CSV table of C-alpha atoms and ligand atoms in Angstrom, one decimal:
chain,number,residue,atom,x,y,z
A,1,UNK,CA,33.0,57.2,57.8
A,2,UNK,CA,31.0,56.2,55.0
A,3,UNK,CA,29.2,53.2,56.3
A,4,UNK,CA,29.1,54.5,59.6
A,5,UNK,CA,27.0,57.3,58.8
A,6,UNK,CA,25.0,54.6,57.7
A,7,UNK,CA,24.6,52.9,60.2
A,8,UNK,CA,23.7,55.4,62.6
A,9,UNK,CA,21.0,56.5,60.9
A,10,UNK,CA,19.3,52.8,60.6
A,11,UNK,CA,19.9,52.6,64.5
A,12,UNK,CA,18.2,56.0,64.9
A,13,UNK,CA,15.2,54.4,62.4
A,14,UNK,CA,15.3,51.3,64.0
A,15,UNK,CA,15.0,52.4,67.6
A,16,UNK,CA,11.9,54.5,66.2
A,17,UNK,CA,10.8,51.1,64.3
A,18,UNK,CA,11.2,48.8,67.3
A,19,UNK,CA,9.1,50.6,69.7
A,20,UNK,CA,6.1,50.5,67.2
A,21,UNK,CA,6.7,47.0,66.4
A,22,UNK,CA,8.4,43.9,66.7
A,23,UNK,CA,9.8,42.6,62.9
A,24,UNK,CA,11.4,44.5,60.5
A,25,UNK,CA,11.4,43.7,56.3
A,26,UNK,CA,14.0,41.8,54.3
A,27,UNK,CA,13.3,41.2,50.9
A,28,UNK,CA,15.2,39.2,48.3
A,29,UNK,CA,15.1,38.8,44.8
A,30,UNK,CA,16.6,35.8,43.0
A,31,UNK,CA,17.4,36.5,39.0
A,32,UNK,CA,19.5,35.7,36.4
A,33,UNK,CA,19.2,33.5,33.3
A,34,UNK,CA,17.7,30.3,33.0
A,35,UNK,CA,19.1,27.0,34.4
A,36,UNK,CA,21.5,29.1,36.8
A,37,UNK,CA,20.5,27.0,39.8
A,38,UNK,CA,18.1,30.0,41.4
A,39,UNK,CA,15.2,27.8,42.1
A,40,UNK,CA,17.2,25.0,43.7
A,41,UNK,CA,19.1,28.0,46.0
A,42,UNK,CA,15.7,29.5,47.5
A,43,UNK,CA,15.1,25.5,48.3
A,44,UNK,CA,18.1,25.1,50.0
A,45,UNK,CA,17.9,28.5,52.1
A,46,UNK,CA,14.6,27.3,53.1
A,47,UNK,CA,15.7,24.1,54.1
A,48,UNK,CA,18.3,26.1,55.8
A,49,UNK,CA,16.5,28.9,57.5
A,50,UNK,CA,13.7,25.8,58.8
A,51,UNK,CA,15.6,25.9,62.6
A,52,UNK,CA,15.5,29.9,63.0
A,53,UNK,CA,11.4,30.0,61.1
A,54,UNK,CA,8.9,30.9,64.0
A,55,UNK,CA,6.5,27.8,63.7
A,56,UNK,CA,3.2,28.8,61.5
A,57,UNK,CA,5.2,31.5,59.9
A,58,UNK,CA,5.8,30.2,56.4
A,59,UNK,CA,4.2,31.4,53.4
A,60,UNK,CA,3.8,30.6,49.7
A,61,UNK,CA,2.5,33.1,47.1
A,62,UNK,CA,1.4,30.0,45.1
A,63,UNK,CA,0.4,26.5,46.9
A,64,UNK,CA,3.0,23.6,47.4
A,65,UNK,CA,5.6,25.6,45.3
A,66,UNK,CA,8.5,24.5,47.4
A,67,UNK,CA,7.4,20.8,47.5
A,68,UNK,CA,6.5,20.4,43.5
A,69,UNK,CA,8.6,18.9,41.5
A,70,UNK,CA,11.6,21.4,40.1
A,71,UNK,CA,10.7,22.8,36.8
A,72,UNK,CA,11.5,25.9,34.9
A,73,UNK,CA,10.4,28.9,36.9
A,74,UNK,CA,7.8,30.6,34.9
A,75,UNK,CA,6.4,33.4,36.8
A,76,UNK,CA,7.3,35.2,39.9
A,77,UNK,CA,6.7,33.6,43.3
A,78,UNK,CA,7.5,34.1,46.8
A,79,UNK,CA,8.2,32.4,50.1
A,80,UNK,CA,7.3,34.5,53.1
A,81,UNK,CA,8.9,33.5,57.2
A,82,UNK,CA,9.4,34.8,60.2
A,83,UNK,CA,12.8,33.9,61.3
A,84,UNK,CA,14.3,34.7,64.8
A,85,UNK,CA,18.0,35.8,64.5
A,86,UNK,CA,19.7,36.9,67.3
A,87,UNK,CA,17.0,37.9,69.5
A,88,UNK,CA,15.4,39.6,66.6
A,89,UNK,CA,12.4,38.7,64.9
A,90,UNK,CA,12.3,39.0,60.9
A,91,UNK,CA,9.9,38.8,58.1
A,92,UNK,CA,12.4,37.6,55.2
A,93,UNK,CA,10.9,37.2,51.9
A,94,UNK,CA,12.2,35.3,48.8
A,95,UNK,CA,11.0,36.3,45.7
A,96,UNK,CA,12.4,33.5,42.4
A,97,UNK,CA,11.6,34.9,39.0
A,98,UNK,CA,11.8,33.1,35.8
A,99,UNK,CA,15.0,33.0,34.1
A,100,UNK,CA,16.1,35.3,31.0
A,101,UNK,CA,16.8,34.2,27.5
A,102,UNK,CA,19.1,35.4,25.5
A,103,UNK,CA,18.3,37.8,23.0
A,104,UNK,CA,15.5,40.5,22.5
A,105,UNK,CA,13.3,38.5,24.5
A,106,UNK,CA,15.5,39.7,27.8
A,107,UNK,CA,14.5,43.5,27.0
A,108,UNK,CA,10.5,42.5,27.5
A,109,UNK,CA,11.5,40.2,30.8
A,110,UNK,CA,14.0,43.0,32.6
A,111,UNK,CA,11.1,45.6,31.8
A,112,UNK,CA,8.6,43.2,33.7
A,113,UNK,CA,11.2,42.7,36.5
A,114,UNK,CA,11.9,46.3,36.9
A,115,UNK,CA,8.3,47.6,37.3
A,116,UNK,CA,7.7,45.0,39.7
A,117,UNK,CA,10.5,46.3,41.8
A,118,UNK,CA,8.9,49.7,41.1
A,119,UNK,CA,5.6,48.8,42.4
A,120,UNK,CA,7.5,48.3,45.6
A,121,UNK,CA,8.5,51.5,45.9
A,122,UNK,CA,5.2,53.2,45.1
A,123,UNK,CA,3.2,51.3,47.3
A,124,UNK,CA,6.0,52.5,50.0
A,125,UNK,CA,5.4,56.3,48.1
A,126,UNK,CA,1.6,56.1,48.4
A,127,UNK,CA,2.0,55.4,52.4
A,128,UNK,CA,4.3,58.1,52.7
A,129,UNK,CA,1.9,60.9,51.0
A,130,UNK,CA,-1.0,59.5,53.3
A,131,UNK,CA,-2.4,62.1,55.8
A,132,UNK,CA,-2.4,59.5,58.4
A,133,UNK,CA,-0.1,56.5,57.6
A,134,UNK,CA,-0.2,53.2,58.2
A,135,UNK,CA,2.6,52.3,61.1
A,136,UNK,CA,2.3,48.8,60.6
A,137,UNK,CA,2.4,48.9,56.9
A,138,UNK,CA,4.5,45.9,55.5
A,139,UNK,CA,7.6,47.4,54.0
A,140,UNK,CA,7.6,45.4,50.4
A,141,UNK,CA,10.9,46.8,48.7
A,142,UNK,CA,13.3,44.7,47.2
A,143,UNK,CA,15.9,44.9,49.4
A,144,UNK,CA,18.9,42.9,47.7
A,145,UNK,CA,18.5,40.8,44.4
A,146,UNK,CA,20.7,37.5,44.4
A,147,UNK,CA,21.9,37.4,40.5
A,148,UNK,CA,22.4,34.2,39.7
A,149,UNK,CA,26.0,34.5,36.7
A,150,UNK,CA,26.5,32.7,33.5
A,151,UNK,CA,29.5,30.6,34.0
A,152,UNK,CA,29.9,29.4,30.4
A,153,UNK,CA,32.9,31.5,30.2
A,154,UNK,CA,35.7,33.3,32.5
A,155,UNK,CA,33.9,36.5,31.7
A,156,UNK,CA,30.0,38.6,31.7
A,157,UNK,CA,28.3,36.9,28.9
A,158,UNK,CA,26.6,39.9,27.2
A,159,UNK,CA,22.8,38.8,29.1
A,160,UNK,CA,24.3,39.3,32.4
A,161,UNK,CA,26.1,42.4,31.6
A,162,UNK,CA,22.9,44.0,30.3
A,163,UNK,CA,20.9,42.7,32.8
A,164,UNK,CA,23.3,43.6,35.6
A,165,UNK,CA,23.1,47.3,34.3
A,166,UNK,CA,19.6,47.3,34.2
A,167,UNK,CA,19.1,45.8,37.8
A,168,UNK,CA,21.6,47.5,39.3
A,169,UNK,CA,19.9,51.3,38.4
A,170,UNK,CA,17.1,49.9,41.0
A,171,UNK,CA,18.2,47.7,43.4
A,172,UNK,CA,21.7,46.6,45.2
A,173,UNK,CA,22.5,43.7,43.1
A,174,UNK,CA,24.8,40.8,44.6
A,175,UNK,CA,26.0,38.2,42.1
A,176,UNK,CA,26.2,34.7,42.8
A,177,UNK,CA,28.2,32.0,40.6
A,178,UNK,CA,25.4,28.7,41.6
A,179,UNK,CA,26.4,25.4,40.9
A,180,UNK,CA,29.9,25.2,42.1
A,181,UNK,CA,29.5,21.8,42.8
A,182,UNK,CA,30.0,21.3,38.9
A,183,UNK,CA,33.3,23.5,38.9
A,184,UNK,CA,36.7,23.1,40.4
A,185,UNK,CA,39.0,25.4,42.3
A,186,UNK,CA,40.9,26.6,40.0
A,187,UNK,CA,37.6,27.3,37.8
A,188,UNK,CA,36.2,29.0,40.7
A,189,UNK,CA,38.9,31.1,41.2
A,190,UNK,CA,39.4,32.5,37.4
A,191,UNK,CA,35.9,33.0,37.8
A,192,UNK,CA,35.8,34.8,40.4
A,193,UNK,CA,38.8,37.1,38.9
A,194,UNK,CA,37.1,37.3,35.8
A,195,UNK,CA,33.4,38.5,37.1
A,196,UNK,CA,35.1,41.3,39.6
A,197,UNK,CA,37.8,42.3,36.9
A,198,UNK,CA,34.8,42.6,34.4
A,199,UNK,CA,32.0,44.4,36.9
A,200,UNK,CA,34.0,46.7,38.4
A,201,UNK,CA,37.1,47.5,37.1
A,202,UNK,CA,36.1,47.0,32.9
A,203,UNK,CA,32.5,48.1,32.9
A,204,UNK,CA,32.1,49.6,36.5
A,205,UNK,CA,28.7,48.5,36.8
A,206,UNK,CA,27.6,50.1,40.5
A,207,UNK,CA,26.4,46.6,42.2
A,208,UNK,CA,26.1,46.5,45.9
A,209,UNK,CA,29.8,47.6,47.3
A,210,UNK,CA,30.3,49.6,43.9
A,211,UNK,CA,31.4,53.3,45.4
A,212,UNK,CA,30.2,56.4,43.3
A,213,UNK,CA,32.7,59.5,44.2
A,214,UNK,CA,30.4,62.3,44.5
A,215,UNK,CA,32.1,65.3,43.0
A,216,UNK,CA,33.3,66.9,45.9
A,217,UNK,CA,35.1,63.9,47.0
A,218,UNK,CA,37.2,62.8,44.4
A,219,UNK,CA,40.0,65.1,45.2
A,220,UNK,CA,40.3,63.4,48.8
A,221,UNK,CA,40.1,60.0,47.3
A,222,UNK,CA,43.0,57.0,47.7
A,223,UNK,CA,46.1,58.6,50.0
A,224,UNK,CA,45.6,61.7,48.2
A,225,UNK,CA,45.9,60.9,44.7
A,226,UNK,CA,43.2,62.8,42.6
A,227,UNK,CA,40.6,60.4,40.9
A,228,UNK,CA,38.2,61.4,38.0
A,229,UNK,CA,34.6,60.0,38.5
A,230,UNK,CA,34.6,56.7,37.1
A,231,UNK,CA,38.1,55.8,37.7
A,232,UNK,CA,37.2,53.8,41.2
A,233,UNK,CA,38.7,50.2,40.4
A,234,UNK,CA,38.1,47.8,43.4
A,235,UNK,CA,41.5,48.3,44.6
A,236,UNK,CA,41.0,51.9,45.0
A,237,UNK,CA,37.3,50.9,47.0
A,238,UNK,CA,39.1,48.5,49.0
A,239,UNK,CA,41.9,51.3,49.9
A,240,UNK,CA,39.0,53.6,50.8
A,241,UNK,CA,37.4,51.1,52.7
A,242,UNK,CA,40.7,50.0,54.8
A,243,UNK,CA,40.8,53.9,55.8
A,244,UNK,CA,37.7,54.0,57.4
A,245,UNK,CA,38.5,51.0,59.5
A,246,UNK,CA,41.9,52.1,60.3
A,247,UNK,CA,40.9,55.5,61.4
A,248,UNK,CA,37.4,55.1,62.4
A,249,UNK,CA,37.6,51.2,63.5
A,250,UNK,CA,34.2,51.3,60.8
A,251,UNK,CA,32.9,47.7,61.3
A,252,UNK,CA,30.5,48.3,57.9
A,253,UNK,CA,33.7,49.2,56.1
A,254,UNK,CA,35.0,45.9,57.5
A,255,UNK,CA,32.3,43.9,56.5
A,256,UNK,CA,32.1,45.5,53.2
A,257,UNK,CA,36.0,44.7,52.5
A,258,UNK,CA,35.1,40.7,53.4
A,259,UNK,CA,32.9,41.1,50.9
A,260,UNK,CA,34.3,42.8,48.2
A,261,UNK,CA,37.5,40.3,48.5
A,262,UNK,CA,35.2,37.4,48.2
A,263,UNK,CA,33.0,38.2,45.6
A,264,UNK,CA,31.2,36.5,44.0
A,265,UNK,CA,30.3,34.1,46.8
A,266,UNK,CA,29.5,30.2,45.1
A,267,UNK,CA,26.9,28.2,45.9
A,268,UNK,CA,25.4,25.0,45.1
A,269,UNK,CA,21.6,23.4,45.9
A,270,UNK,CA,21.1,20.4,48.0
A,271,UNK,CA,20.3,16.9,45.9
A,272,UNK,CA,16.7,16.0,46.2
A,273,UNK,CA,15.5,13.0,46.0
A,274,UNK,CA,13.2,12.4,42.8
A,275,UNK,CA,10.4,10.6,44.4
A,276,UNK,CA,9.6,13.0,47.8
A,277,UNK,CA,11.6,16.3,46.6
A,278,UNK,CA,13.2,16.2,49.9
A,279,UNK,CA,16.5,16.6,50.4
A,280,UNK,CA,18.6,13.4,49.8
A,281,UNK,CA,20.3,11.8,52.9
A,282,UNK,CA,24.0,11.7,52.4
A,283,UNK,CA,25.0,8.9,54.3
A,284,UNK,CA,23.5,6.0,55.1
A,285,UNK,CA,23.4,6.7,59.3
A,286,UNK,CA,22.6,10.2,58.8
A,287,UNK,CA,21.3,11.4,62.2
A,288,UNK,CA,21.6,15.2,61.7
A,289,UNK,CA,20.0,16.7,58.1
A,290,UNK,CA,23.5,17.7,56.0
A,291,UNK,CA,22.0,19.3,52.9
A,292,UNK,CA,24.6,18.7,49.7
A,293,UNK,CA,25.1,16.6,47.0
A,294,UNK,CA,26.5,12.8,46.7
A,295,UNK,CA,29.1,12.0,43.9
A,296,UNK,CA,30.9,9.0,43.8
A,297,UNK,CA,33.8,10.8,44.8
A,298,UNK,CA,33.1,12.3,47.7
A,299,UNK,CA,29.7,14.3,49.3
A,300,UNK,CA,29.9,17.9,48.9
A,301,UNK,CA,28.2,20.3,51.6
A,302,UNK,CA,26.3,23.3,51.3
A,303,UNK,CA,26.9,24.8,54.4
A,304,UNK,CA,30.8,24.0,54.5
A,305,UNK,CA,32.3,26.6,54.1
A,306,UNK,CA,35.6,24.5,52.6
A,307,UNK,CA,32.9,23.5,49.6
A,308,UNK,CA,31.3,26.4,48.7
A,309,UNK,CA,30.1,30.1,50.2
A,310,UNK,CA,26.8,29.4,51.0
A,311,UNK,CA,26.8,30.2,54.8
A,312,UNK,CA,28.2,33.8,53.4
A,313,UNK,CA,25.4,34.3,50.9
A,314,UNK,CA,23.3,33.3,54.0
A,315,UNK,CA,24.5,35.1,57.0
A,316,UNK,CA,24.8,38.0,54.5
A,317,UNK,CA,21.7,39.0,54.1
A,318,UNK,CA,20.5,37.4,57.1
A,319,UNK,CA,22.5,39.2,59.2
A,320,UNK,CA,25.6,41.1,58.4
A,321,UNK,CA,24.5,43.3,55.2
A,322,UNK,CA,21.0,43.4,56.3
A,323,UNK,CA,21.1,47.2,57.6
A,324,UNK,CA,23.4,48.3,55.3
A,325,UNK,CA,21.2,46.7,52.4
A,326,UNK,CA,17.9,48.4,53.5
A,327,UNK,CA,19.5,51.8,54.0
A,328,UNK,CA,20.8,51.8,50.6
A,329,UNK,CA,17.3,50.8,49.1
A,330,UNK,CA,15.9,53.3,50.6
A,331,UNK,CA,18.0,56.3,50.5
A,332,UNK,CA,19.6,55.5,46.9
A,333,UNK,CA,16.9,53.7,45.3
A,334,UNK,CA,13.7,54.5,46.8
A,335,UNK,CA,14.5,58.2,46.9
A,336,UNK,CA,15.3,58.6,43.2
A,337,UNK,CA,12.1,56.8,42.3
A,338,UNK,CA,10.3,59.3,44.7
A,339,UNK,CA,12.1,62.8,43.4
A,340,UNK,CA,11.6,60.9,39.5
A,341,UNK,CA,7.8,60.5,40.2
A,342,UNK,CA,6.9,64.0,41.6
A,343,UNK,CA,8.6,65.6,39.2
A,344,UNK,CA,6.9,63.9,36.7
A,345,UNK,CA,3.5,64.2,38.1
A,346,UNK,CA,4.5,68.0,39.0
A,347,UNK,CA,5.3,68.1,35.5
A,348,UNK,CA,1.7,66.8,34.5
A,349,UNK,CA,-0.3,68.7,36.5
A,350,UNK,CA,1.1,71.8,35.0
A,351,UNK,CA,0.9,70.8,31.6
A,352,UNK,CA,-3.0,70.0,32.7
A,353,UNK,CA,-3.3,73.4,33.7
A,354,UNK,CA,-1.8,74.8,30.5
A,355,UNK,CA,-4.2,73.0,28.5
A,356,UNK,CA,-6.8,74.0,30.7
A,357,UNK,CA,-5.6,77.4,30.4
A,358,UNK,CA,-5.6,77.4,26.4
A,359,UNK,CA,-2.4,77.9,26.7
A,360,UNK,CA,-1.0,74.5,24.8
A,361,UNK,CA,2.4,73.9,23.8
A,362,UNK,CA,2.9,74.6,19.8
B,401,GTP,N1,24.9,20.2,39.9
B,401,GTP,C1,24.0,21.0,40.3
B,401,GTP,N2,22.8,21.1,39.6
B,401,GTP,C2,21.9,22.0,40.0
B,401,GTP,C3,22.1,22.9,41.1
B,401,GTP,N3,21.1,23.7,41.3
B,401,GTP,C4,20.2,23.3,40.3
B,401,GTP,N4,20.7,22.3,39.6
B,401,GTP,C5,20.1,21.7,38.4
B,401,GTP,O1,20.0,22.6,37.4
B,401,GTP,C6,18.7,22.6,36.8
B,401,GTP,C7,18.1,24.0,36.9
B,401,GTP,O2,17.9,24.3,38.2
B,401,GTP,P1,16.9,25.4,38.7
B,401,GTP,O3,17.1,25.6,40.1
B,401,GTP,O4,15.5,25.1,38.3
B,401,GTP,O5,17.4,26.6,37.9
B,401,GTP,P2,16.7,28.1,37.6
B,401,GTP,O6,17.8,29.0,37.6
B,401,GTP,O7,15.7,28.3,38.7
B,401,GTP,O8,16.0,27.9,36.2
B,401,GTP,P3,14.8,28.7,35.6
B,401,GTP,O9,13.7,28.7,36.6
B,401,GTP,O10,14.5,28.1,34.3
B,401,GTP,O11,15.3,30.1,35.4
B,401,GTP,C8,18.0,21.5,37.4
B,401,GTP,O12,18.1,20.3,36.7
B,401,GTP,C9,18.7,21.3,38.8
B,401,GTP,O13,18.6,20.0,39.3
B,401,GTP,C10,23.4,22.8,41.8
B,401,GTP,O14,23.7,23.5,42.8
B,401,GTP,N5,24.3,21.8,41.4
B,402,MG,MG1,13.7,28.7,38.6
């Protein structure tokens, strides 16, 4: 129902797309506060992504920035491929930004984050009011942003909560708990419980998979039982969401339950090795490249999916969200920062004319 309308209308764009030209846009953002393990992630899904990259594909916004040493990040960067996934060709771009402080500082840093998602949009806005546009123009909007969580406690620390509700009035937000190496099950678990219990249910902050009942659909909402906007808790999105598949067989809907059931996925970054900044083998013989971490204890492995959900987080936005993910950016985010800016510049130009008119405002 819901998603499927969705998706139909990216297969109509993308048919349109395709015959014009080969690749279409995925663009990620990685935030969240400092020391969260984002740079070390966009490292690791590099490292990842290296067997699907088309050779002579791969791009740095700023020289050597994957190889360097790991530091604090402190401005925004980006790492540009091609990558083939099945039989379709991809231009996937990572964008790290620096991680927020606590504190008034965050205002200045989520105001610097948001207009450079805005800029996005209104280089896609200036395209679109072109006489003749640009077919091939590079489609730069932020597609997803990763958000990397506080895990001090079982709950949203108040940074993330702020931030989360700042991010998510702009792009589909996805958070992430990093460094799960460092946490065990049962932490991981509460975690989990805590973050969905606290997002959607406490402070129903609309991240990606959030549902917003438009007004004329609350009535018809969860086997018939009225809702009041605002009242969706994930159990009532999940019921929704089990509808769709059951009566439309909506594979979206069934994507987007795996989802919401899991999140927020965990991850951890490979060990590099000090001297190179390559990944560190994890056994002595190793023949094929594992990327994880070596404790005494035992070797943990990104891509298992027994030690953390980093194949998810990958094949997520790789694959299985993708559409979904650049519809909503465009027809919930994109489209209110359109309508917003010609209103205002509607609203300009007659106050321009006022003035011009004598007429001024007392
Ligand atoms: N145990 C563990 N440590 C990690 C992991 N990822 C990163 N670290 C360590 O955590 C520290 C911070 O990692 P970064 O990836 O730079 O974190 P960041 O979120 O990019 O930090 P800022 O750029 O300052 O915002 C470094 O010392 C990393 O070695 C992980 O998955 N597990
Ligand atoms: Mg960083």
């Amino acid at each position: 129902m819901l998603y499927n309308a969705y998706s139909q209308k990216l297969s109509g764009q993308q048919t349109a797309r395709s015959r014009k030209e080969p690749i279409s846009y995925f663009n990620v953002m990685v935030a969240g506060q400092a020391g969260t393990g984002k740079t070390m992630f966009v490292r690791t899904l590099c490292e990842r992504l290296k067997c699907n990259i088309i050779q002579g594909t791969l791009e740095e916004s700023r020289p050597m920035v994957l190889k360097e040493q790991l530091r604090a990040t402190e401005d925004f960067y980006s790492v540009s491929m091609h990558v083939e996934e099945d039989g379709e060709r991809i231009s996937f771009t990572l964008i790290d930004t620096p991680g927020f402080d606590d504190g008034l500082a965050i205002d200045h840093q989520l105001r610097y984050v948001a207009k450079y998602i805005d800029h996005q949009f209104e280089r896609t806005l200036i395209e679109e009011t072109k006489v003749k546009r640009d077919t091939k123009a590079l489609d730069t909007q932020i597609h997803a942003c990763l958000y990397f969580l506080d895990t001090m406690d079982n709950c949203l620390s108040d940074t993330d909560r702020y931030a989360l509700r700042v991010l998510s009035s702009r792009v589909n937000v996805i958070p992430i708990i990093g460094k799960a190496d460092t946490l065990t099950v049962c932490q991981r678990e509460n975690l989990k419980k805590g973050f969905r219990n606290d997002i959607f249910d406490a402070l129903q902050i609309p991240i990606y998979g959030f549902i917003d009942l438009e007004d004329d659909q609350e009535d018809e909402a969860s086997n018939g039982q009225a809702l009041e906007r605002g009242s969706l808790t994930m159990t009532c999105i999940l019921e929704m969401l089990r509808e769709c598949v059951d009566e439309d067989d909506d594979e979206d809907a069934r994507t987007m339950i795996g989802y919401l059931e899991q999140m927020p996925y965990t991850t951890f970054g490979y060990e590099e090795d000090p001297d190179t900044g390559r990944p560190v083998p994890l056994t002595p013989r190793e023949t094929q490249h594992i990327l994880g971490r070596r404790y005494p204890w035992a070797v943990v492995e990104c891509s298992n999916p027994d030690h953390c959900d980093f194949e998810k987080i990958r094949s997520m936005i790789v694959t299985d969200h993708r559409d979904m993910l650049r519809i909503d950016t465009f027809e919930r985010f994109y489209e209110k920062y359109r309508t917003e800016q010609l209103l205002s510049r509607r609203v300009n130009r007659l106050m321009a004319t006022e003035v011009k008119n004598g007429k001024v405002l007392a």
